[in-house]
Coordinates of C-alpha atoms in Angstrom, one line a residue:
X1018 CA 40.6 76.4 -46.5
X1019 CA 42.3 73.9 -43.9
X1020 CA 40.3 71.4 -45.4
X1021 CA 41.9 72.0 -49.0
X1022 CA 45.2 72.6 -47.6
X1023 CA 45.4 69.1 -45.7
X1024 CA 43.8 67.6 -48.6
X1025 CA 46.9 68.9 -50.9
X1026 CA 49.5 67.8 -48.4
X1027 CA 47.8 64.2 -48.0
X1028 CA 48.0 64.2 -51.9
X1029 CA 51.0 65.8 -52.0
X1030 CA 52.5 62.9 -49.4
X1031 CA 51.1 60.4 -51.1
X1032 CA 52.4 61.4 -54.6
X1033 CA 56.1 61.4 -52.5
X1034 CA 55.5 57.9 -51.3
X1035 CA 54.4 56.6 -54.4
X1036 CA 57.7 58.6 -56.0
X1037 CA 59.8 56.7 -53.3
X1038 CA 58.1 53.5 -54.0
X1039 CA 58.4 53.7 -57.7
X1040 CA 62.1 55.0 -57.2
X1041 CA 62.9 51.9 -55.3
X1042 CA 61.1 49.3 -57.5
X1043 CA 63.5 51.0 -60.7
X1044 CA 66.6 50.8 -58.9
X1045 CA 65.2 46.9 -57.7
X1046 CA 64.6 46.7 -61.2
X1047 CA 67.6 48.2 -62.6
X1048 CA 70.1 45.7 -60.0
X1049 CA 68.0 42.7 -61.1
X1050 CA 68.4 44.0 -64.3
X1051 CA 72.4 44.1 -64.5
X1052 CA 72.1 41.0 -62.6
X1053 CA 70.8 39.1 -65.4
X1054 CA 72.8 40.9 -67.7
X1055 CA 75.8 39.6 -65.9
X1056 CA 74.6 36.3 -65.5
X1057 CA 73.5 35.8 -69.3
X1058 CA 77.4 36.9 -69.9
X1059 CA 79.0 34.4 -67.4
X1060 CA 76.5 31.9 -69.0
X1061 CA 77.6 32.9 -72.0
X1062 CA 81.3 33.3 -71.6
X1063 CA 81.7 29.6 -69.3
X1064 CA 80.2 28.1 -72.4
X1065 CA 82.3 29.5 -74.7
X1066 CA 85.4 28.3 -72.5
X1067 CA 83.5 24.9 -72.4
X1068 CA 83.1 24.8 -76.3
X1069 CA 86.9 25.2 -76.2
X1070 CA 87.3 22.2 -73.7
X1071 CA 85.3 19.7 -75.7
X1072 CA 87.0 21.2 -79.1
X1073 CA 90.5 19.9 -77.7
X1074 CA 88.9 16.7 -76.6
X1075 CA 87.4 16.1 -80.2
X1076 CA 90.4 16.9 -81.8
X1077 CA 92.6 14.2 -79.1
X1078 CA 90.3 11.5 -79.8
X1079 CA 90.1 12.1 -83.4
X1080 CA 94.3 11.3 -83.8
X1081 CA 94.3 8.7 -81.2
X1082 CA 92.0 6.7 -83.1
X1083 CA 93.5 7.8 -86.9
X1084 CA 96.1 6.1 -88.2
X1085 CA 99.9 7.5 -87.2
X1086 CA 101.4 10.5 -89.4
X1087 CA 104.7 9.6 -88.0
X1088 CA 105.6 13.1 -87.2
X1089 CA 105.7 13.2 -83.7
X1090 CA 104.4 17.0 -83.2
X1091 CA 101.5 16.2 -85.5
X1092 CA 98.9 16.7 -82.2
X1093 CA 100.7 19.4 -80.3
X1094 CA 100.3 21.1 -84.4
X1095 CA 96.7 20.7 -84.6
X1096 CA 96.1 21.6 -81.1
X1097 CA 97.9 25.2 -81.4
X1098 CA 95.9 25.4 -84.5
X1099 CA 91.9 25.3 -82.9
X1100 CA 93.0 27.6 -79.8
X1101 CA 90.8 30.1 -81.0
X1102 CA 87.2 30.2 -81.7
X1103 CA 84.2 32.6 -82.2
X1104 CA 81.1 32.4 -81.5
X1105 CA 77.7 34.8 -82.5
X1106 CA 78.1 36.2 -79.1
X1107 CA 81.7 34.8 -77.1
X1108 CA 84.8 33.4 -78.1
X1109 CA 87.6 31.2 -76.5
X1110 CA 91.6 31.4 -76.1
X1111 CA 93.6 28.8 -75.3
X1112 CA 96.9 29.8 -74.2
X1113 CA 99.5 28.1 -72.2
X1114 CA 103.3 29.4 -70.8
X1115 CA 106.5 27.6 -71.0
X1116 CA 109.6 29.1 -68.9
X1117 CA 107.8 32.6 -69.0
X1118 CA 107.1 32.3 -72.5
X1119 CA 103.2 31.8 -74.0
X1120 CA 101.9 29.8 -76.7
X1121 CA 98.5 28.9 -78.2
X1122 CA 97.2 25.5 -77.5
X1123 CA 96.9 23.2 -74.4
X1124 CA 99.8 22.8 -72.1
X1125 CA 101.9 19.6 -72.2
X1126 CA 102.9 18.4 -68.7
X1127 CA 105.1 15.7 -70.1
X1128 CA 107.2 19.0 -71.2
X1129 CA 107.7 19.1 -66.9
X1130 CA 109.1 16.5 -64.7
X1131 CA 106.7 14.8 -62.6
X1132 CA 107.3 15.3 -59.1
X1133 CA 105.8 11.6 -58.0
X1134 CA 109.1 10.4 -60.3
X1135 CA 111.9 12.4 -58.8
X1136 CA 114.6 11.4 -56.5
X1137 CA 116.0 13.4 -53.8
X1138 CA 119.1 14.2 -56.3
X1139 CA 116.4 15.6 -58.8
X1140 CA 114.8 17.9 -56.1
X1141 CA 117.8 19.4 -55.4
X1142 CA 118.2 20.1 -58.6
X1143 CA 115.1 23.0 -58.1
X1144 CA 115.9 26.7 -57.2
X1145 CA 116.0 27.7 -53.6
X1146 CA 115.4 23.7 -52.4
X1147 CA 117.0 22.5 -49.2
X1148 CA 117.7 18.9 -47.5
X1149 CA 115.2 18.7 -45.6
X1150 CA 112.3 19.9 -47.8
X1151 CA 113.4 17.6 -50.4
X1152 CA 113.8 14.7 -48.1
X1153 CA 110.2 15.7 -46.7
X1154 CA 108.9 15.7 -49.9
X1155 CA 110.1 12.4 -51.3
X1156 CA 109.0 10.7 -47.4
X1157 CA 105.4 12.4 -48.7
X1158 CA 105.1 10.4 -51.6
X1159 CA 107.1 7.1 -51.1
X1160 CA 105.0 4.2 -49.5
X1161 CA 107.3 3.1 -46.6
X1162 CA 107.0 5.1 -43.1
X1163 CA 111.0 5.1 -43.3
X1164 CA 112.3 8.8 -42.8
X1165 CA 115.3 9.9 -45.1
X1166 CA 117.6 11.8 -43.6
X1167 CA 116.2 15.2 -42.7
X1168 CA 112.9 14.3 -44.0
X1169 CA 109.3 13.8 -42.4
X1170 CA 107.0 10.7 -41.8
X1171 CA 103.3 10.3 -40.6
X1172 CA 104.7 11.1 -36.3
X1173 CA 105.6 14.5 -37.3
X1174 CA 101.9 15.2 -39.1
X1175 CA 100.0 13.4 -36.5
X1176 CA 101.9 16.2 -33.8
X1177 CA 100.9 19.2 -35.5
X1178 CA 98.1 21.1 -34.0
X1179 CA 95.3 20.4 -36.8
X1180 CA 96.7 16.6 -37.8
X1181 CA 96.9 15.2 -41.0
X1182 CA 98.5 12.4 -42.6
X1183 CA 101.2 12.2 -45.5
X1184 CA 99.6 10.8 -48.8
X1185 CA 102.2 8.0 -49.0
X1186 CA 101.1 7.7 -52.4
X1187 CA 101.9 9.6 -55.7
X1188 CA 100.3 13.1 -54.7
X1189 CA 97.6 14.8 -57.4
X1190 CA 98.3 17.9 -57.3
X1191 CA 101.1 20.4 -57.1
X1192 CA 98.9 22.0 -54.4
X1193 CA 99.2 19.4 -52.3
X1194 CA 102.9 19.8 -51.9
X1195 CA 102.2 22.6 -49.9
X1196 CA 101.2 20.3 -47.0
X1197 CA 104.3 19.2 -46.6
X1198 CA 106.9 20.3 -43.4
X1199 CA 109.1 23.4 -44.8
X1200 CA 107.5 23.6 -48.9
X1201 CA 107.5 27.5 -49.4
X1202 CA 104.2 28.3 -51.3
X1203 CA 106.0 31.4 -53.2
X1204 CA 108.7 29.2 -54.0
X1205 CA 105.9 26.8 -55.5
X1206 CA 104.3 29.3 -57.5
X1207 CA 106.3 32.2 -58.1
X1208 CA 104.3 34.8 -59.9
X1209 CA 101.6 32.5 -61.1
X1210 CA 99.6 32.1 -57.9
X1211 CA 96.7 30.5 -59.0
X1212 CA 98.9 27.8 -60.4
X1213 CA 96.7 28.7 -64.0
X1214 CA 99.7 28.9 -66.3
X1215 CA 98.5 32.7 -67.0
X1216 CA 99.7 36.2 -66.6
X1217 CA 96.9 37.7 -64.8
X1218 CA 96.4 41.5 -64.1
X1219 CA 97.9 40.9 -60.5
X1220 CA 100.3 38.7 -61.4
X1221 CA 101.9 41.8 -63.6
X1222 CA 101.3 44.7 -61.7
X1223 CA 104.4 45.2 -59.9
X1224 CA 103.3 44.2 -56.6
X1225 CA 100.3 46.5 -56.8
X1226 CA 98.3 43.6 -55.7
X1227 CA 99.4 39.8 -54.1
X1228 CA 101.2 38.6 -55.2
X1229 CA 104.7 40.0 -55.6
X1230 CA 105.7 40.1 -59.4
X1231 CA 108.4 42.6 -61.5
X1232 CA 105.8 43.5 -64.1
X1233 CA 108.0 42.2 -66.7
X1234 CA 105.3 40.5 -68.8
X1235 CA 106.8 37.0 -68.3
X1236 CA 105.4 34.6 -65.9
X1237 CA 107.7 33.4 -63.7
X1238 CA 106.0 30.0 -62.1
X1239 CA 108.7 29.1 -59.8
X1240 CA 109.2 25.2 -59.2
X1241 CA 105.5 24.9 -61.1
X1242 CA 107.6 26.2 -64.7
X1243 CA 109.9 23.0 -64.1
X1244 CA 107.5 20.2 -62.3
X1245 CA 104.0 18.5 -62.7
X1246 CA 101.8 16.0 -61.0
X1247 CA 99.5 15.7 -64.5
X1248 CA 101.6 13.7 -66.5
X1249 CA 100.6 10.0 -67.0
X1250 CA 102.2 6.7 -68.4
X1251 CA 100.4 5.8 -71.5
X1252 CA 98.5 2.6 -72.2
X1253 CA 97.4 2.6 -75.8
X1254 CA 98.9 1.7 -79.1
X1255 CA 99.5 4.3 -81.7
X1256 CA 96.2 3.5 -83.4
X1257 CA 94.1 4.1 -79.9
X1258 CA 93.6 0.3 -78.9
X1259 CA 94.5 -1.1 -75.3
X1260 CA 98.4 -2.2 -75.7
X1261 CA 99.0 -6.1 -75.0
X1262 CA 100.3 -6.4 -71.8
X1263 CA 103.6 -9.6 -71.9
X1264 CA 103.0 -10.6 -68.2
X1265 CA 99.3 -11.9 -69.0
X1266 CA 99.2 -12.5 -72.7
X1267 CA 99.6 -15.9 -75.0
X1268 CA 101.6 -16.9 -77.9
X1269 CA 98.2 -16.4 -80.1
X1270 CA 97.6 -12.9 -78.9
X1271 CA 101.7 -12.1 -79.2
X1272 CA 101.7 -13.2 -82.3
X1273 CA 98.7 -10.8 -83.6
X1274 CA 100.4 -8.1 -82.2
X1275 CA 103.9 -8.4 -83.8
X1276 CA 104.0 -9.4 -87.6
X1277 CA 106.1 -12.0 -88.8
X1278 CA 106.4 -13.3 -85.0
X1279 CA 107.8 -16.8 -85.0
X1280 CA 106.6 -19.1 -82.0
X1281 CA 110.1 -19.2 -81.1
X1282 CA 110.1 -15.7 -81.0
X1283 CA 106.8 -15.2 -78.9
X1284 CA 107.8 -17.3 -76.3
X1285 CA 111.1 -15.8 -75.4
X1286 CA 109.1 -12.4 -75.0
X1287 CA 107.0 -13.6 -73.0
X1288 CA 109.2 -16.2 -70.6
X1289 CA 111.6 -12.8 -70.6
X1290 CA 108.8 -10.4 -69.6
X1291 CA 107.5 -13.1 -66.9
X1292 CA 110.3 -14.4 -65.5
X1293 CA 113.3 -12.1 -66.6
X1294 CA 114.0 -8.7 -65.8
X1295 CA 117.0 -5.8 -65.2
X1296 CA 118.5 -5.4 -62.1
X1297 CA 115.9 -3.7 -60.2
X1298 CA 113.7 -7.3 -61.1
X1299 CA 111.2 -5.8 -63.4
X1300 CA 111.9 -5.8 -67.1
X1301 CA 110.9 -3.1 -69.4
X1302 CA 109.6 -3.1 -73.2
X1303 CA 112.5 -0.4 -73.9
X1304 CA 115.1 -3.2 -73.3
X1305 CA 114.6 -4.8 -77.1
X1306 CA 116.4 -1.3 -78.6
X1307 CA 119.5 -2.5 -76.8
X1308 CA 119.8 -6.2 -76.3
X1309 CA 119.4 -9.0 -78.7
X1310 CA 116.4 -11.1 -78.3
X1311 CA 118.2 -14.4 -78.1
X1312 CA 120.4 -12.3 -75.1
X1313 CA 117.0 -12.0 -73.1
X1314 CA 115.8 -15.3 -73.7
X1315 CA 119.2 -16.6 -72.3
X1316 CA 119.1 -14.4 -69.2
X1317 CA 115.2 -15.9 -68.5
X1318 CA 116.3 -19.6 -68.7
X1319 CA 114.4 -19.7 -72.4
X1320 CA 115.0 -23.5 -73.6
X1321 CA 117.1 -23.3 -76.6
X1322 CA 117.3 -19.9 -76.5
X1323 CA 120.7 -20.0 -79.1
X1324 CA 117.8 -20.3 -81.7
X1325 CA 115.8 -17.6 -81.1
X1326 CA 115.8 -15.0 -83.9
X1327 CA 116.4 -11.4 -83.3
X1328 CA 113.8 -8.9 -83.6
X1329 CA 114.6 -7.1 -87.4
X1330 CA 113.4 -2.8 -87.0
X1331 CA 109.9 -3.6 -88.1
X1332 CA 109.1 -6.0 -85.4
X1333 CA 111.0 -4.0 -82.8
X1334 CA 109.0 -1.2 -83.3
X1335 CA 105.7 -2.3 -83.6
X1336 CA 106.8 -4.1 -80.2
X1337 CA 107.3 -1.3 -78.8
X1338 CA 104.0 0.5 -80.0
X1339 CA 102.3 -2.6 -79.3
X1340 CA 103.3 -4.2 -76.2
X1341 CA 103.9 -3.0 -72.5
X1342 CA 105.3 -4.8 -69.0
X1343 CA 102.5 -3.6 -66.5
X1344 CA 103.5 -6.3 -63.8
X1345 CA 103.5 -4.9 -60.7
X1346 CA 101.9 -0.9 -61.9
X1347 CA 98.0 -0.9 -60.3
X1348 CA 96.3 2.3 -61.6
X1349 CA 97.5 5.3 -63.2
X1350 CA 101.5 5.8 -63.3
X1351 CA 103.4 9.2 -62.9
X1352 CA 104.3 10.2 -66.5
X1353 CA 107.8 10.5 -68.1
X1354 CA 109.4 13.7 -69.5
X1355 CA 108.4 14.0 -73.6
X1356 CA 111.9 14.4 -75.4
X1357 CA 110.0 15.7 -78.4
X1358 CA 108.2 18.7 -76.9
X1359 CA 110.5 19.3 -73.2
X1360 CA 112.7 22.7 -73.0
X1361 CA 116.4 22.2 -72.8
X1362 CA 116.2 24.4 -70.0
X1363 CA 114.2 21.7 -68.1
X1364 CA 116.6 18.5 -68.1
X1365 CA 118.9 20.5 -66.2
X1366 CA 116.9 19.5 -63.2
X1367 CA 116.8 15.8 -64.0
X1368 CA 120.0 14.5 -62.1
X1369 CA 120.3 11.2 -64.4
X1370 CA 121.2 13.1 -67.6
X1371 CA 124.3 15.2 -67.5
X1372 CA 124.2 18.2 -69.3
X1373 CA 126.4 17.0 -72.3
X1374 CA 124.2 14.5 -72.9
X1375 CA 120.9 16.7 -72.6
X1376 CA 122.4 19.3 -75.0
X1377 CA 123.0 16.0 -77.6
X1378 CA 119.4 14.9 -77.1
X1379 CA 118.0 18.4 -77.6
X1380 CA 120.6 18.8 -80.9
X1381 CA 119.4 15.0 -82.6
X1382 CA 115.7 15.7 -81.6
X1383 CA 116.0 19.2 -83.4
X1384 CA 117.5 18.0 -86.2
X1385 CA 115.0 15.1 -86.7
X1386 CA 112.1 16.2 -88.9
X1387 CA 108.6 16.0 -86.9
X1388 CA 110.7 14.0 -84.1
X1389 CA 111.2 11.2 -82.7
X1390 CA 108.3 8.0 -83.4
X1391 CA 110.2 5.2 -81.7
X1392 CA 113.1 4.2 -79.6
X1393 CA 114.7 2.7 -82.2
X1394 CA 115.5 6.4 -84.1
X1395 CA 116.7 7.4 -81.1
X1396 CA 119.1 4.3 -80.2
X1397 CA 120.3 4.8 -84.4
X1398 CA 121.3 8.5 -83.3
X1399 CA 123.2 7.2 -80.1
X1400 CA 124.6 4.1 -78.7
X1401 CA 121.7 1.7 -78.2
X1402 CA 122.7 1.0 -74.6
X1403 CA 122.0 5.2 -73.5
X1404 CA 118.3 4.3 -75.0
X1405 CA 117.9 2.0 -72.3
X1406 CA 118.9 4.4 -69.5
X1407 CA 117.4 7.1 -70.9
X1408 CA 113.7 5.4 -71.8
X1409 CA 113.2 5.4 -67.6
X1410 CA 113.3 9.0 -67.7
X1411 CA 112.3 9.8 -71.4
X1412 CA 109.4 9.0 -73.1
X1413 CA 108.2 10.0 -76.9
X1414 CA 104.6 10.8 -76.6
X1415 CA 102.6 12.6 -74.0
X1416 CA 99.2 11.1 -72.8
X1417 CA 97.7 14.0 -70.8
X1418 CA 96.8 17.6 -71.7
X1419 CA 96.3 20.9 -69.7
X1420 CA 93.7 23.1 -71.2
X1421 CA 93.0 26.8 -70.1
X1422 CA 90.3 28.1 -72.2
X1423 CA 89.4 31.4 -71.7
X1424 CA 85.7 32.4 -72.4
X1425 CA 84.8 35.6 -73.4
X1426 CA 81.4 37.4 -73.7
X1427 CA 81.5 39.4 -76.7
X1428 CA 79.1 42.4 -75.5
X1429 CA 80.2 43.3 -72.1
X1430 CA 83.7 41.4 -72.1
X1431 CA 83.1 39.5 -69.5
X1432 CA 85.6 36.1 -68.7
X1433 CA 85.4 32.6 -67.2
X1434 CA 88.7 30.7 -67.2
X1435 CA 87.6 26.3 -67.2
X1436 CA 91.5 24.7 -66.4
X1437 CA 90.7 21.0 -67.4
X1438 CA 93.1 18.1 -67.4
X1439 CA 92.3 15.1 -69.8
X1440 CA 94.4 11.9 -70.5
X1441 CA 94.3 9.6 -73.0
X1442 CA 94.7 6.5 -71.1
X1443 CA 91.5 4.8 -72.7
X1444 CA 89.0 5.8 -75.0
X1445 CA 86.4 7.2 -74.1
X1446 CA 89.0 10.5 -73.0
X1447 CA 88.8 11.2 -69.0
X1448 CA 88.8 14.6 -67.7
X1449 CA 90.5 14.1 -64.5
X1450 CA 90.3 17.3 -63.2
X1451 CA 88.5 20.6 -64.0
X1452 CA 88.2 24.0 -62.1
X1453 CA 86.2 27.2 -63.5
X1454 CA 87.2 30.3 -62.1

């Protein structure tokens, strides 16, 4: 009897083990099992959001290489239009904001001003901004070690307890403002702490989680809704091809460029772009809208420069599509503001228009159909001489292009957000910076 009873409780015990042990290898199993699931639906949901990426970057390199529509919203059209796509199992949504508001399509940062271009005057300008941030912000970016008034230089870095320098340089992100003496990271971001250009969950919660929002369903973005780093000077003609730069080309090439370009003609450009200039010494292509050719070519010590022709409209704009002054500019330069696609509300923190003046821009540009092509609409709707002011600030195309595609796994609903920034500076298209979250 002893015998059969230990045998049943050594069977029974070994039956419990095995229970445990099978137990544990299901619930191994089942973990390793939603594991995978979750990882085929990240898979699955980053590549939707990457599909979305390359779509955008198709569709930018298709139109820089296509011949012009001359509607200048043509792009930020067909961008809107291929936000959206579905897949067997994901999809993608691009979506941007714009003062709180949201839109479909990739974000325009020449609709912001870039920070790299803005003068103390400008910075103070921004909600909530002091002297001495301001002044430590523009000492950040300029080249010189000189401090402005109330401002910051590398001695003050180098004393802090974990030392760092200033970028003395154009910085690369709005991030990186936050390194400087007195920048207030809420005043930065606002609501939109990830700096995504979303309304996510927390950011709508009414301070339920960081960071502190009103649950209004509008982002507010702080300085970020008004101010960029992404923004880039363009470098390419209409039709996609390198523009001809005046300081190092030749009559032969000039003349290529420009139809109907006497010799005469070619070499007052170019002794004007090379040895000419504005008072600040460096001349600028937007110049032609305002001043007569034979003017220039008298102000560069042109021989016989009472002979030159003027440009007629059809030269001076494909001189202006055509041709650039790059003395001077190595690498990438900070982008201009896009009259065609900036919110009125935005010039109000550019100091160098007055806001009679940015209401007159934002009533001409709204009343011209598709917008503005070239300088020289602009300098028919106003005096010639504001287009020359203006075209320091102002620019009529943008050449870089935020996109926040959202992936989406269809079965379990799982996201992956890919923020990419690509400019058209060249063709191939560079992506300059991505970040998948």
């Amino acid at each position: 009897m002893r015998k059969r009873a230990f045998a049943t409780m050594l069977v029974l015990l070994v039956v419990s083990v095995a229970s445990l042990v099978l137990i544990s290898l299901q619930r191994t199993a089942f973990r390793h099992a939603a594991v995978g699931r979750d990882v085929v639906a990240r898979t699955n949901a980053y590549w939707a959001a990457r599909a979305g990426v390359e779509t955008v970057i198709a569709q930018i390199a298709f139109e820089t290489e296509s011949e012009p529509t001359g509607d200048a919203l043509t792009l930020t059209t067909d961008l809107a239009a291929i936000s959206e796509g579905e897949f067997q199992s994901s999809s993608y949504v691009i979506v941007h904001s714009s003062l709180g508001r949201f839109f479909f399509g990739p974000e325009d940062p020449h609709m912001k001003i870039n920070v790299n271009r803005m003068s103390i005057d400008d910075l103070m300008e921004l909600p909530n901004m002091t002297e001495d941030v301001a002044g430590a912000i523009v000492d950040w970016i300029d080249a010189d070690e000189i401090i402005n008034e109330f401002g910051a230089e590398a001695a003050y870095y180098l004393q802090n307890e974990s030392p760092y320098l200033p970028r003395n340089g154009p910085v690369r992100t709005l991030q990186e403002l936050e390194l400087v003496v007195g920048v207030n990271p809420t005043l930065l971001r606002g609501e939109d702490w990830n700096l995504n250009g979303q309304l996510d969950p927390n950011e709508n919660d009414g301070d339920v989680t960081f960071p502190p929002d009103d649950e209004d369903g509008r982002l507010d973005a702080g300085w970020s809704m008004f101010i960029t780093a992404e923004s880039v000077e363009g470098t390419l003609t209409p039709d996609g091809l390198p523009k001809l730069d005046l300081t190092t080309a030749d009559n032969s090439s000039l003349t290529d460029r420009v139809e109907r370009l006497t010799s005469l003609q070619a070499t007052a450009l170019l002794q004007w772009a090379q040895r000419g200039g504005d008072q600040d010494g460096q001349p600028r292509i937007e110049q032609l809208v305002a001043n007569r050719l034979r003017d220039l070519a008298e102000d560069a010590g042109v021989e016989n420069a009472e002979n030159v022709p003027d440009l007629d409209d059809a030269q001076l704009r494909q001189a202006l599509d055509e041709l650039t002054i790059s003395a001077g500019q190595g690498g990438l330069v900070p982008g201009r503001v896009n009259l065609n696609t900036v919110e009125r509300e935005t010039l109000d923190y550019l100091s160098g228009i007055p806001s009679g003046q940015a209401d007159m821009l934002i009533y001409l540009r709204d009343r011209q159909p598709g917008g503005f092509t070239s300088w020289v609409d602009v300098g028919r709707a106003m005096r010639p001489q504001s287009v020359e002011s203006l075209s320091q600030i102002l620019t009529l195309e943008s050449t870089a292009f935020v996109v926040t595609a959202r992936g989406i796994d269809a079965n379990t609903g799982v996201e992956v957000e890919i923020s990419a920034t690509i400019e058209r500076t060249g063709l191939p298209l560079v992506i300059s910076e991505m970040m998948v979250r």
